[in-house]
Amino acid sequence: MTPACGWDQAVFRCGRCGIEHTATTEDDYVKAVGAHSVAHAVWDRLNPIERDGFASILRTILSAPDLAMEFLALADRQATGGDSR
């Protein structure tokens, strides 16, 4: 009997920060590596004050999905010239 080919799991270890991501599919692995690489690129472009502020904002928004949705709706409304009240 021929063994099935495919993914069991793969571990990505970042050489810059040491974090490890384990993925059970190739698609998840590619997404994890891509997201982590982009996170490093964003991090590298920010100064320490911007990093702290951005991280604080993300912690607030990501911990409250309803807040995130309302904030984006407000941003969209403001961008289209909606009422500023």
PDB file of C-alpha atoms in Angstrom:
ATOM      1  CA  MET A   1       0.000   0.000   0.000  1.00  0.00           C
ATOM      2  CA  THR A   2       1.330   3.422  -0.957  1.00  0.00           C
ATOM      3  CA  PRO A   3       1.256   6.013   1.853  1.00  0.00           C
ATOM      4  CA  ALA A   4      -0.919   9.071   1.283  1.00  0.00           C
ATOM      5  CA  CYS A   5       0.954  12.171   0.250  1.00  0.00           C
ATOM      6  CA  GLY A   6       0.186  15.486   1.829  1.00  0.00           C
ATOM      7  CA  TRP A   7       0.654  17.642   4.849  1.00  0.00           C
ATOM      8  CA  ASP A   8       0.663  16.498   8.433  1.00  0.00           C
ATOM      9  CA  GLN A   9       2.012  19.759   9.752  1.00  0.00           C
ATOM     10  CA  ALA A  10       4.824  22.208   9.157  1.00  0.00           C
ATOM     11  CA  VAL A  11       6.552  24.575  11.554  1.00  0.00           C
ATOM     12  CA  PHE A  12       7.792  28.014  10.526  1.00  0.00           C
ATOM     13  CA  ARG A  13      10.503  29.437  12.765  1.00  0.00           C
ATOM     14  CA  CYS A  14      11.356  33.097  12.255  1.00  0.00           C
ATOM     15  CA  GLY A  15      15.076  33.764  12.218  1.00  0.00           C
ATOM     16  CA  ARG A  16      14.513  37.383  13.290  1.00  0.00           C
ATOM     17  CA  CYS A  17      12.235  37.115  16.311  1.00  0.00           C
ATOM     18  CA  GLY A  18      12.188  33.397  17.084  1.00  0.00           C
ATOM     19  CA  ILE A  19       8.423  32.930  16.935  1.00  0.00           C
ATOM     20  CA  GLU A  20       7.103  29.570  15.763  1.00  0.00           C
ATOM     21  CA  HIS A  21       3.943  28.984  13.739  1.00  0.00           C
ATOM     22  CA  THR A  22       2.598  25.480  13.192  1.00  0.00           C
ATOM     23  CA  ALA A  23       0.313  24.879  10.232  1.00  0.00           C
ATOM     24  CA  THR A  24      -1.600  21.759   9.228  1.00  0.00           C
ATOM     25  CA  THR A  25      -2.106  22.697   5.564  1.00  0.00           C
ATOM     26  CA  GLU A  26       0.144  24.201   2.955  1.00  0.00           C
ATOM     27  CA  ASP A  27      -2.291  27.089   2.481  1.00  0.00           C
ATOM     28  CA  ASP A  28      -2.237  27.888   6.222  1.00  0.00           C
ATOM     29  CA  TYR A  29       1.565  27.730   6.207  1.00  0.00           C
ATOM     30  CA  VAL A  30       1.846  30.135   3.269  1.00  0.00           C
ATOM     31  CA  LYS A  31      -0.631  32.536   4.925  1.00  0.00           C
ATOM     32  CA  ALA A  32       1.224  32.415   8.269  1.00  0.00           C
ATOM     33  CA  VAL A  33       4.617  33.044   6.681  1.00  0.00           C
ATOM     34  CA  GLY A  34       3.210  35.851   4.527  1.00  0.00           C
ATOM     35  CA  ALA A  35       1.431  37.572   7.409  1.00  0.00           C
ATOM     36  CA  HIS A  36       4.492  37.285   9.630  1.00  0.00           C
ATOM     37  CA  SER A  37       6.753  38.718   6.921  1.00  0.00           C
ATOM     38  CA  VAL A  38       4.413  41.663   6.371  1.00  0.00           C
ATOM     39  CA  ALA A  39       4.223  42.228  10.151  1.00  0.00           C
ATOM     40  CA  HIS A  40       8.020  42.514  10.242  1.00  0.00           C
ATOM     41  CA  ALA A  41       7.938  44.935   7.297  1.00  0.00           C
ATOM     42  CA  VAL A  42       5.367  47.159   9.068  1.00  0.00           C
ATOM     43  CA  TRP A  43       7.296  46.933  12.362  1.00  0.00           C
ATOM     44  CA  ASP A  44      10.517  47.983  10.629  1.00  0.00           C
ATOM     45  CA  ARG A  45       8.873  51.108   9.171  1.00  0.00           C
ATOM     46  CA  LEU A  46       7.612  52.387  12.537  1.00  0.00           C
ATOM     47  CA  ASN A  47       9.600  54.187  15.200  1.00  0.00           C
ATOM     48  CA  PRO A  48       9.287  53.025  18.849  1.00  0.00           C
ATOM     49  CA  ILE A  49       6.517  55.528  19.680  1.00  0.00           C
ATOM     50  CA  GLU A  50       4.511  54.552  16.605  1.00  0.00           C
ATOM     51  CA  ARG A  51       4.993  50.850  17.436  1.00  0.00           C
ATOM     52  CA  ASP A  52       3.614  51.327  20.946  1.00  0.00           C
ATOM     53  CA  GLY A  53       0.660  53.373  19.714  1.00  0.00           C
ATOM     54  CA  PHE A  54      -0.185  50.999  16.882  1.00  0.00           C
ATOM     55  CA  ALA A  55       0.039  47.961  19.160  1.00  0.00           C
ATOM     56  CA  SER A  56      -2.211  49.660  21.728  1.00  0.00           C
ATOM     57  CA  ILE A  57      -4.804  50.516  19.086  1.00  0.00           C
ATOM     58  CA  LEU A  58      -4.764  46.971  17.698  1.00  0.00           C
ATOM     59  CA  ARG A  59      -5.185  45.469  21.183  1.00  0.00           C
ATOM     60  CA  THR A  60      -8.222  47.672  21.780  1.00  0.00           C
ATOM     61  CA  ILE A  61      -9.823  47.076  18.387  1.00  0.00           C
ATOM     62  CA  LEU A  62      -9.111  43.340  18.149  1.00  0.00           C
ATOM     63  CA  SER A  63     -10.468  42.672  21.627  1.00  0.00           C
ATOM     64  CA  ALA A  64     -13.814  44.240  20.668  1.00  0.00           C
ATOM     65  CA  PRO A  65     -15.069  43.143  17.218  1.00  0.00           C
ATOM     66  CA  ASP A  66     -18.173  45.350  17.527  1.00  0.00           C
ATOM     67  CA  LEU A  67     -15.948  48.369  18.140  1.00  0.00           C
ATOM     68  CA  ALA A  68     -13.867  47.472  15.091  1.00  0.00           C
ATOM     69  CA  MET A  69     -16.973  47.276  12.892  1.00  0.00           C
ATOM     70  CA  GLU A  70     -18.354  50.575  14.205  1.00  0.00           C
ATOM     71  CA  PHE A  71     -15.003  52.310  13.793  1.00  0.00           C
ATOM     72  CA  LEU A  72     -14.702  51.136  10.190  1.00  0.00           C
ATOM     73  CA  ALA A  73     -18.275  52.189   9.467  1.00  0.00           C
ATOM     74  CA  LEU A  74     -17.499  55.627  10.922  1.00  0.00           C
ATOM     75  CA  ALA A  75     -14.320  55.864   8.838  1.00  0.00           C
ATOM     76  CA  ASP A  76     -16.238  54.910   5.685  1.00  0.00           C
ATOM     77  CA  ARG A  77     -18.954  57.454   6.446  1.00  0.00           C
ATOM     78  CA  GLN A  78     -16.395  60.216   7.041  1.00  0.00           C
ATOM     79  CA  ALA A  79     -14.530  59.321   3.830  1.00  0.00           C
ATOM     80  CA  THR A  80     -17.720  59.727   1.803  1.00  0.00           C
ATOM     81  CA  GLY A  81     -18.561  63.097   3.360  1.00  0.00           C
ATOM     82  CA  GLY A  82     -21.146  61.807   5.820  1.00  0.00           C
ATOM     83  CA  ASP A  83     -22.336  63.674   8.871  1.00  0.00           C
ATOM     84  CA  SER A  84     -19.463  64.312  11.300  1.00  0.00           C
ATOM     85  CA  ARG A  85     -21.695  64.310  14.393  1.00  0.00           C
TER      86      ARG A  85
END
